[in-house]
Amino acid sequence: MSSLIIRDANQKDVNVLLKLLKLLFSIEKDFKFDITRQSHGLNMMLDGCGKHRCVKVADINGLVVGMATAQTLISTAEGGISVVVEDMAVSLDWQGRGVGKRLLENITQWAQNRNAVRLSLLTDKDNTAALDFYDHIGWSKTSLICLHKKSHT
């Protein structure tokens, strides 16, 4: 797939990224697609210098077919920078063709350029296709579980 490039997203990509997020959230039980919220979140991710966060897209001949986001944080457990990967989504027509793997390779390089010692991500526990994919490309399960709480009620 020589025409596939992974690049930084820009404002022109937002509408396609929203469609990818809608696809992703349709299979994740914990999230509901809300175009206003997701637009705001994407714009926050795209704003700034890109040192601590990024939005990557898979582009095939000008067509965005996948995305992934990443953000840095400081891990006391690791004693260094950690990167959290989110919003990993590939259009149905392009799944199984190496797009997701290339996106995560690019995100990994982005993390390494920031001297990150670990990358982590969350996926729906019932999404066996995603779990198999991550296992196949070298991601490991942990004993940790994710909990969350809204900061406002």
GROMACS .gro file of C-alpha atoms in nm:
model
  153
    1MET     CA    1   0.000   0.000   0.000
    2SER     CA    2   0.256   0.254  -0.116
    3SER     CA    3   0.003   0.538  -0.141
    4LEU     CA    4  -0.067   0.528   0.234
    5ILE     CA    5   0.088   0.811   0.430
    6ILE     CA    6   0.050   0.888   0.798
    7ARG     CA    7   0.042   1.260   0.862
    8ASP     CA    8  -0.061   1.514   1.121
    9ALA     CA    9  -0.429   1.600   1.103
   10ASN     CA   10  -0.541   1.955   1.034
   11GLN     CA   11  -0.864   2.153   1.055
   12LYS     CA   12  -0.963   2.043   0.703
   13ASP     CA   13  -0.980   1.683   0.830
   14VAL     CA   14  -1.227   1.747   1.115
   15ASN     CA   15  -1.544   1.636   0.931
   16VAL     CA   16  -1.388   1.304   0.831
   17LEU     CA   17  -1.245   1.257   1.180
   18LEU     CA   18  -1.593   1.308   1.324
   19LYS     CA   19  -1.722   1.028   1.100
   20LEU     CA   20  -1.443   0.800   1.223
   21LEU     CA   21  -1.524   0.886   1.584
   22LYS     CA   22  -1.891   0.810   1.518
   23LEU     CA   23  -1.788   0.469   1.385
   24LEU     CA   24  -1.564   0.409   1.687
   25PHE     CA   25  -1.825   0.515   1.940
   26SER     CA   26  -2.086   0.292   1.775
   27ILE     CA   27  -1.893  -0.011   1.906
   28GLU     CA   28  -1.780   0.132   2.241
   29LYS     CA   29  -2.047   0.094   2.508
   30ASP     CA   30  -1.904   0.365   2.735
   31PHE     CA   31  -1.931   0.652   2.486
   32LYS     CA   32  -2.210   0.814   2.289
   33PHE     CA   33  -2.138   1.018   1.980
   34ASP     CA   34  -2.212   1.387   2.033
   35ILE     CA   35  -2.096   1.599   1.740
   36THR     CA   36  -2.066   1.913   1.955
   37ARG     CA   37  -1.848   1.744   2.216
   38GLN     CA   38  -1.634   1.554   1.969
   39SER     CA   39  -1.585   1.867   1.753
   40HIS     CA   40  -1.473   2.060   2.061
   41GLY     CA   41  -1.238   1.780   2.166
   42LEU     CA   42  -1.083   1.750   1.821
   43ASN     CA   43  -1.030   2.125   1.801
   44MET     CA   44  -0.862   2.118   2.142
   45MET     CA   45  -0.634   1.837   2.023
   46LEU     CA   46  -0.548   2.021   1.700
   47ASP     CA   47  -0.479   2.351   1.877
   48GLY     CA   48  -0.126   2.412   1.997
   49CYS     CA   49   0.226   2.310   1.909
   50GLY     CA   50   0.188   1.932   1.909
   51LYS     CA   51   0.453   1.876   2.175
   52HIS     CA   52   0.221   1.705   2.422
   53ARG     CA   53  -0.059   1.582   2.197
   54CYS     CA   54  -0.113   1.476   1.841
   55VAL     CA   55  -0.380   1.367   1.597
   56LYS     CA   56  -0.252   1.140   1.321
   57VAL     CA   57  -0.444   1.041   1.010
   58ALA     CA   58  -0.399   0.766   0.756
   59ASP     CA   59  -0.425   0.928   0.413
   60ILE     CA   60  -0.456   0.729   0.092
   61ASN     CA   61  -0.443   0.948  -0.217
   62GLY     CA   62  -0.604   1.237  -0.028
   63LEU     CA   63  -0.870   1.021   0.138
   64VAL     CA   64  -0.852   1.000   0.519
   65VAL     CA   65  -0.925   0.637   0.612
   66GLY     CA   66  -0.804   0.620   0.972
   67MET     CA   67  -0.702   0.817   1.277
   68ALA     CA   68  -0.540   0.792   1.618
   69THR     CA   69  -0.469   1.046   1.888
   70ALA     CA   70  -0.204   1.053   2.159
   71GLN     CA   71  -0.125   1.264   2.465
   72THR     CA   72   0.165   1.268   2.707
   73LEU     CA   73   0.155   1.245   3.084
   74ILE     CA   74   0.411   1.185   3.356
   75SER     CA   75   0.412   0.834   3.501
   76THR     CA   76   0.549   0.800   3.853
   77ALA     CA   77   0.538   0.422   3.807
   78GLU     CA   78   0.769   0.445   3.506
   79GLY     CA   79   0.960   0.750   3.627
   80GLY     CA   80   0.911   0.927   3.298
   81ILE     CA   81   0.684   1.030   3.016
   82SER     CA   82   0.399   0.800   2.922
   83VAL     CA   83   0.172   0.833   2.619
   84VAL     CA   84  -0.198   0.753   2.617
   85VAL     CA   85  -0.335   0.653   2.277
   86GLU     CA   86  -0.702   0.717   2.205
   87ASP     CA   87  -0.946   0.739   1.917
   88MET     CA   88  -0.789   0.460   1.713
   89ALA     CA   89  -1.031   0.415   1.424
   90VAL     CA   90  -1.004   0.284   1.068
   91SER     CA   91  -1.282   0.297   0.808
   92LEU     CA   92  -1.448  -0.041   0.767
   93ASP     CA   93  -1.338  -0.069   0.402
   94TRP     CA   94  -0.974  -0.030   0.505
   95GLN     CA   95  -0.959  -0.253   0.810
   96GLY     CA   96  -0.727  -0.553   0.779
   97ARG     CA   97  -0.497  -0.378   0.530
   98GLY     CA   98  -0.224  -0.254   0.763
   99VAL     CA   99  -0.364   0.095   0.816
  100GLY     CA  100  -0.407   0.059   1.193
  101LYS     CA  101  -0.062  -0.091   1.230
  102ARG     CA  102   0.095   0.199   1.041
  103LEU     CA  103  -0.096   0.453   1.250
  104LEU     CA  104   0.029   0.295   1.573
  105GLU     CA  105   0.384   0.270   1.439
  106ASN     CA  106   0.372   0.643   1.370
  107ILE     CA  107   0.225   0.718   1.714
  108THR     CA  108   0.500   0.503   1.868
  109GLN     CA  109   0.764   0.703   1.681
  110TRP     CA  110   0.600   1.026   1.801
  111ALA     CA  111   0.618   0.890   2.159
  112GLN     CA  112   0.981   0.784   2.120
  113ASN     CA  113   1.068   1.133   1.994
  114ARG     CA  114   0.937   1.260   2.328
  115ASN     CA  115   1.141   1.002   2.522
  116ALA     CA  116   0.826   0.824   2.638
  117VAL     CA  117   0.893   0.504   2.828
  118ARG     CA  118   0.547   0.353   2.780
  119LEU     CA  119   0.239   0.375   2.561
  120SER     CA  120  -0.103   0.265   2.678
  121LEU     CA  121  -0.450   0.253   2.533
  122LEU     CA  122  -0.800   0.149   2.625
  123THR     CA  123  -1.035  -0.057   2.414
  124ASP     CA  124  -1.377  -0.204   2.473
  125LYS     CA  125  -1.334  -0.534   2.658
  126ASP     CA  126  -1.585  -0.703   2.425
  127ASN     CA  127  -1.421  -0.581   2.103
  128THR     CA  128  -1.243  -0.906   2.023
  129ALA     CA  129  -1.132  -0.785   1.680
  130ALA     CA  130  -0.950  -0.490   1.838
  131LEU     CA  131  -0.807  -0.703   2.118
  132ASP     CA  132  -0.676  -0.957   1.867
  133PHE     CA  133  -0.530  -0.678   1.652
  134TYR     CA  134  -0.346  -0.517   1.944
  135ASP     CA  135  -0.214  -0.854   2.058
  136HIS     CA  136  -0.098  -0.935   1.704
  137ILE     CA  137   0.108  -0.615   1.681
  138GLY     CA  138   0.271  -0.656   2.021
  139TRP     CA  139   0.053  -0.475   2.274
  140SER     CA  140   0.009  -0.655   2.607
  141LYS     CA  141  -0.287  -0.671   2.843
  142THR     CA  142  -0.235  -0.554   3.199
  143SER     CA  143  -0.407  -0.640   3.524
  144LEU     CA  144  -0.530  -0.282   3.554
  145ILE     CA  145  -0.887  -0.177   3.490
  146CYS     CA  146  -1.012   0.165   3.391
  147LEU     CA  147  -1.240   0.361   3.621
  148HIS     CA  148  -1.377   0.705   3.551
  149LYS     CA  149  -1.577   0.976   3.721
  150LYS     CA  150  -1.723   1.295   3.580
  151SER     CA  151  -1.562   1.602   3.735
  152HIS     CA  152  -1.897   1.778   3.742
  153THR     CA  153  -2.243   1.649   3.822
   0.00000   0.00000   0.00000
